[in-house]
Amino acid sequence: MGKVSVYFSFHSEQNLGDQMGKVEATDVAVETDPKQGGEAVVSFPPVAQAGGVSLAPPTFVGSPWSTGLFDCHEDKTNAVMTSCCPCVTFGQIAEVLDAGELTSPVGTFIYLLMMPALCSQWIMGSKYRTKLRTRYGLVEAPYQDVFSHIFCSCCSLCQEFRELRNRDLDPALGWNGILARQQGMQYGYPHATNPPSVQSMSK
């Protein structure tokens, strides 16, 4: 014998003064399966309706960025560098996102070649911005990746640089520098990548 399914609907009405509210649920299924000892299983539709308003859970659009698109003042050194040489910042970001496969000098050179070519550097910029968002589940806001790099390329690069830095992946260190820092922290040397302090000889 197969499953036996019974479908029913119920309505409840409640008078609130001169207003009447109505809540409706449809297609509530009660199933019994002889193979499972005749236990009844009640299932509800994934989307309930209350007064014509959908109660479905909202779609996840992504986590917020750690800094805003126009918060370039939070890292003034990077902001100046990016405004003068955006290709350098892009190369640093690309090296980290590619785990060292695309080195910073190569990424810088590619971006530099695409800048005079009808300002087509936004193609590479938006590609790596999408890659960063996908990896960390970031929201595509306040603009789409393509428009961010067409109209606000320097601000976009600065935001991506800060996002990686805030995740302990400082692009300024390079991929090898990041690995050295992580290994140093693993073995109890949190300042492994910092230069030694100034030393002097005494008589």
mmCIF file of C-alpha atoms in Angstrom, residues 40-179:
data_model
loop_
_atom_site.group_PDB
_atom_site.id
_atom_site.type_symbol
_atom_site.label_atom_id
_atom_site.label_comp_id
_atom_site.label_asym_id
_atom_site.label_seq_id
_atom_site.Cartn_x
_atom_site.Cartn_y
_atom_site.Cartn_z
ATOM 1 C CA ALA A 40 1.279 10.578 10.551
ATOM 2 C CA VAL A 41 3.445 13.286 9.050
ATOM 3 C CA VAL A 42 2.167 16.837 8.791
ATOM 4 C CA SER A 43 3.750 19.119 6.230
ATOM 5 C CA PHE A 44 3.108 22.781 5.584
ATOM 6 C CA PRO A 45 3.733 24.816 2.451
ATOM 7 C CA PRO A 46 7.050 26.706 2.436
ATOM 8 C CA VAL A 47 5.324 30.083 2.064
ATOM 9 C CA ALA A 48 2.495 31.034 4.378
ATOM 10 C CA GLN A 49 0.054 33.812 3.618
ATOM 11 C CA ALA A 50 -1.277 36.210 6.227
ATOM 12 C CA GLY A 51 -3.581 38.914 4.956
ATOM 13 C CA GLY A 52 -2.101 38.585 1.477
ATOM 14 C CA VAL A 53 1.443 39.328 2.726
ATOM 15 C CA SER A 54 4.102 36.715 2.083
ATOM 16 C CA LEU A 55 5.850 35.412 5.193
ATOM 17 C CA ALA A 56 8.661 33.690 3.307
ATOM 18 C CA PRO A 57 12.140 34.249 4.781
ATOM 19 C CA PRO A 58 14.079 37.036 3.053
ATOM 20 C CA THR A 59 16.692 36.140 0.483
ATOM 21 C CA PHE A 60 20.274 36.452 1.729
ATOM 22 C CA VAL A 61 22.011 39.201 -0.234
ATOM 23 C CA GLY A 62 25.363 39.182 1.551
ATOM 24 C CA SER A 63 27.222 40.529 4.556
ATOM 25 C CA PRO A 64 28.127 44.216 4.824
ATOM 26 C CA TRP A 65 31.634 45.426 4.010
ATOM 27 C CA SER A 66 33.849 46.306 6.950
ATOM 28 C CA THR A 67 34.195 49.860 5.579
ATOM 29 C CA GLY A 68 32.170 51.971 3.182
ATOM 30 C CA LEU A 69 32.977 52.698 -0.436
ATOM 31 C CA PHE A 70 33.864 56.312 0.338
ATOM 32 C CA ASP A 71 35.763 55.720 3.596
ATOM 33 C CA CYS A 72 39.123 56.294 1.927
ATOM 34 C CA HIS A 73 40.179 58.573 4.782
ATOM 35 C CA GLU A 74 40.517 55.529 7.049
ATOM 36 C CA ASP A 75 43.777 54.652 5.300
ATOM 37 C CA LYS A 76 45.275 57.876 4.026
ATOM 38 C CA THR A 77 48.496 56.241 2.824
ATOM 39 C CA ASN A 78 46.617 53.797 0.628
ATOM 40 C CA ALA A 79 44.272 56.536 -0.563
ATOM 41 C CA VAL A 80 47.179 58.673 -1.793
ATOM 42 C CA MET A 81 48.894 55.694 -3.388
ATOM 43 C CA THR A 82 45.721 54.592 -5.169
ATOM 44 C CA SER A 83 44.898 58.071 -6.455
ATOM 45 C CA CYS A 84 48.402 58.379 -7.939
ATOM 46 C CA CYS A 85 49.032 54.760 -9.005
ATOM 47 C CA PRO A 86 45.826 52.692 -8.939
ATOM 48 C CA CYS A 87 47.607 49.960 -10.871
ATOM 49 C CA VAL A 88 49.857 49.289 -7.861
ATOM 50 C CA THR A 89 46.914 48.829 -5.495
ATOM 51 C CA PHE A 90 45.200 46.553 -7.974
ATOM 52 C CA GLY A 91 48.320 44.417 -8.323
ATOM 53 C CA GLN A 92 48.534 44.007 -4.551
ATOM 54 C CA ILE A 93 44.865 43.015 -4.302
ATOM 55 C CA ALA A 94 45.091 40.578 -7.214
ATOM 56 C CA GLU A 95 48.119 38.838 -5.711
ATOM 57 C CA VAL A 96 46.277 38.169 -2.459
ATOM 58 C CA LEU A 97 43.051 37.000 -4.116
ATOM 59 C CA ASP A 98 44.986 34.700 -6.453
ATOM 60 C CA ALA A 99 47.092 33.341 -3.567
ATOM 61 C CA GLY A 100 50.317 34.435 -5.255
ATOM 62 C CA GLU A 101 49.580 32.922 -8.670
ATOM 63 C CA LEU A 102 49.291 36.387 -10.193
ATOM 64 C CA THR A 103 52.106 38.400 -8.667
ATOM 65 C CA SER A 104 51.747 42.054 -7.822
ATOM 66 C CA PRO A 105 54.125 43.307 -10.558
ATOM 67 C CA VAL A 106 52.303 41.314 -13.238
ATOM 68 C CA GLY A 107 48.886 42.496 -12.041
ATOM 69 C CA THR A 108 50.153 46.067 -11.916
ATOM 70 C CA PHE A 109 51.484 45.807 -15.474
ATOM 71 C CA ILE A 110 48.213 44.351 -16.832
ATOM 72 C CA TYR A 111 46.157 47.080 -15.167
ATOM 73 C CA LEU A 112 48.558 49.728 -16.450
ATOM 74 C CA LEU A 113 48.261 48.441 -20.021
ATOM 75 C CA MET A 114 44.463 48.479 -19.866
ATOM 76 C CA MET A 115 44.214 52.045 -18.551
ATOM 77 C CA PRO A 116 44.949 53.803 -21.869
ATOM 78 C CA ALA A 117 42.953 51.223 -23.847
ATOM 79 C CA LEU A 118 39.624 53.070 -23.666
ATOM 80 C CA CYS A 119 39.878 53.005 -19.878
ATOM 81 C CA SER A 120 39.168 49.277 -19.947
ATOM 82 C CA GLN A 121 40.849 48.660 -16.591
ATOM 83 C CA TRP A 122 37.378 48.445 -15.069
ATOM 84 C CA ILE A 123 37.068 44.972 -16.605
ATOM 85 C CA MET A 124 39.877 43.594 -14.444
ATOM 86 C CA GLY A 125 38.842 45.709 -11.470
ATOM 87 C CA SER A 126 35.233 44.533 -11.441
ATOM 88 C CA LYS A 127 36.306 40.922 -12.009
ATOM 89 C CA TYR A 128 38.452 40.886 -8.869
ATOM 90 C CA ARG A 129 35.882 42.839 -6.864
ATOM 91 C CA THR A 130 33.341 40.130 -7.687
ATOM 92 C CA LYS A 131 35.903 37.508 -6.716
ATOM 93 C CA LEU A 132 36.439 39.200 -3.350
ATOM 94 C CA ARG A 133 32.712 39.482 -2.669
ATOM 95 C CA THR A 134 32.057 35.864 -3.594
ATOM 96 C CA ARG A 135 34.844 34.572 -1.370
ATOM 97 C CA TYR A 136 33.630 36.393 1.738
ATOM 98 C CA GLY A 137 29.910 36.612 0.990
ATOM 99 C CA LEU A 138 29.831 40.412 0.745
ATOM 100 C CA VAL A 139 26.864 42.362 -0.521
ATOM 101 C CA GLU A 140 27.036 43.995 -3.955
ATOM 102 C CA ALA A 141 26.450 47.527 -2.716
ATOM 103 C CA PRO A 142 26.082 50.449 -2.939
ATOM 104 C CA TYR A 143 26.518 49.867 -6.689
ATOM 105 C CA GLN A 144 27.115 46.902 -8.937
ATOM 106 C CA ASP A 145 30.732 45.835 -9.294
ATOM 107 C CA VAL A 146 30.992 47.043 -12.887
ATOM 108 C CA PHE A 147 29.595 50.506 -12.138
ATOM 109 C CA SER A 148 31.741 50.814 -9.024
ATOM 110 C CA HIS A 149 34.895 50.365 -11.077
ATOM 111 C CA ILE A 150 33.713 52.474 -14.009
ATOM 112 C CA PHE A 151 32.754 55.554 -12.002
ATOM 113 C CA CYS A 152 34.586 55.064 -8.675
ATOM 114 C CA SER A 153 37.586 52.895 -9.514
ATOM 115 C CA CYS A 154 39.962 54.421 -6.967
ATOM 116 C CA CYS A 155 37.382 54.291 -4.158
ATOM 117 C CA SER A 156 36.580 50.685 -5.071
ATOM 118 C CA LEU A 157 40.225 49.656 -4.970
ATOM 119 C CA CYS A 158 40.713 51.380 -1.632
ATOM 120 C CA GLN A 159 37.669 49.633 -0.174
ATOM 121 C CA GLU A 160 38.884 46.228 -1.392
ATOM 122 C CA PHE A 161 42.352 46.931 0.006
ATOM 123 C CA ARG A 162 40.898 47.818 3.425
ATOM 124 C CA GLU A 163 38.611 44.773 3.399
ATOM 125 C CA LEU A 164 41.535 42.415 2.921
ATOM 126 C CA ARG A 165 43.620 44.261 5.501
ATOM 127 C CA ASN A 166 40.794 44.074 8.060
ATOM 128 C CA ARG A 167 40.699 40.321 7.485
ATOM 129 C CA ASP A 168 44.402 40.044 8.376
ATOM 130 C CA LEU A 169 45.379 39.771 4.707
ATOM 131 C CA ASP A 170 47.278 43.010 4.270
ATOM 132 C CA PRO A 171 47.927 43.392 0.517
ATOM 133 C CA ALA A 172 50.880 45.661 1.251
ATOM 134 C CA LEU A 173 52.757 42.648 2.651
ATOM 135 C CA GLY A 174 52.336 40.581 -0.488
ATOM 136 C CA TRP A 175 51.225 36.959 -0.476
ATOM 137 C CA ASN A 176 54.562 35.627 0.785
ATOM 138 C CA GLY A 177 54.602 38.256 3.520
ATOM 139 C CA ILE A 178 51.107 37.216 4.609
ATOM 140 C CA LEU A 179 52.156 33.564 4.755
#
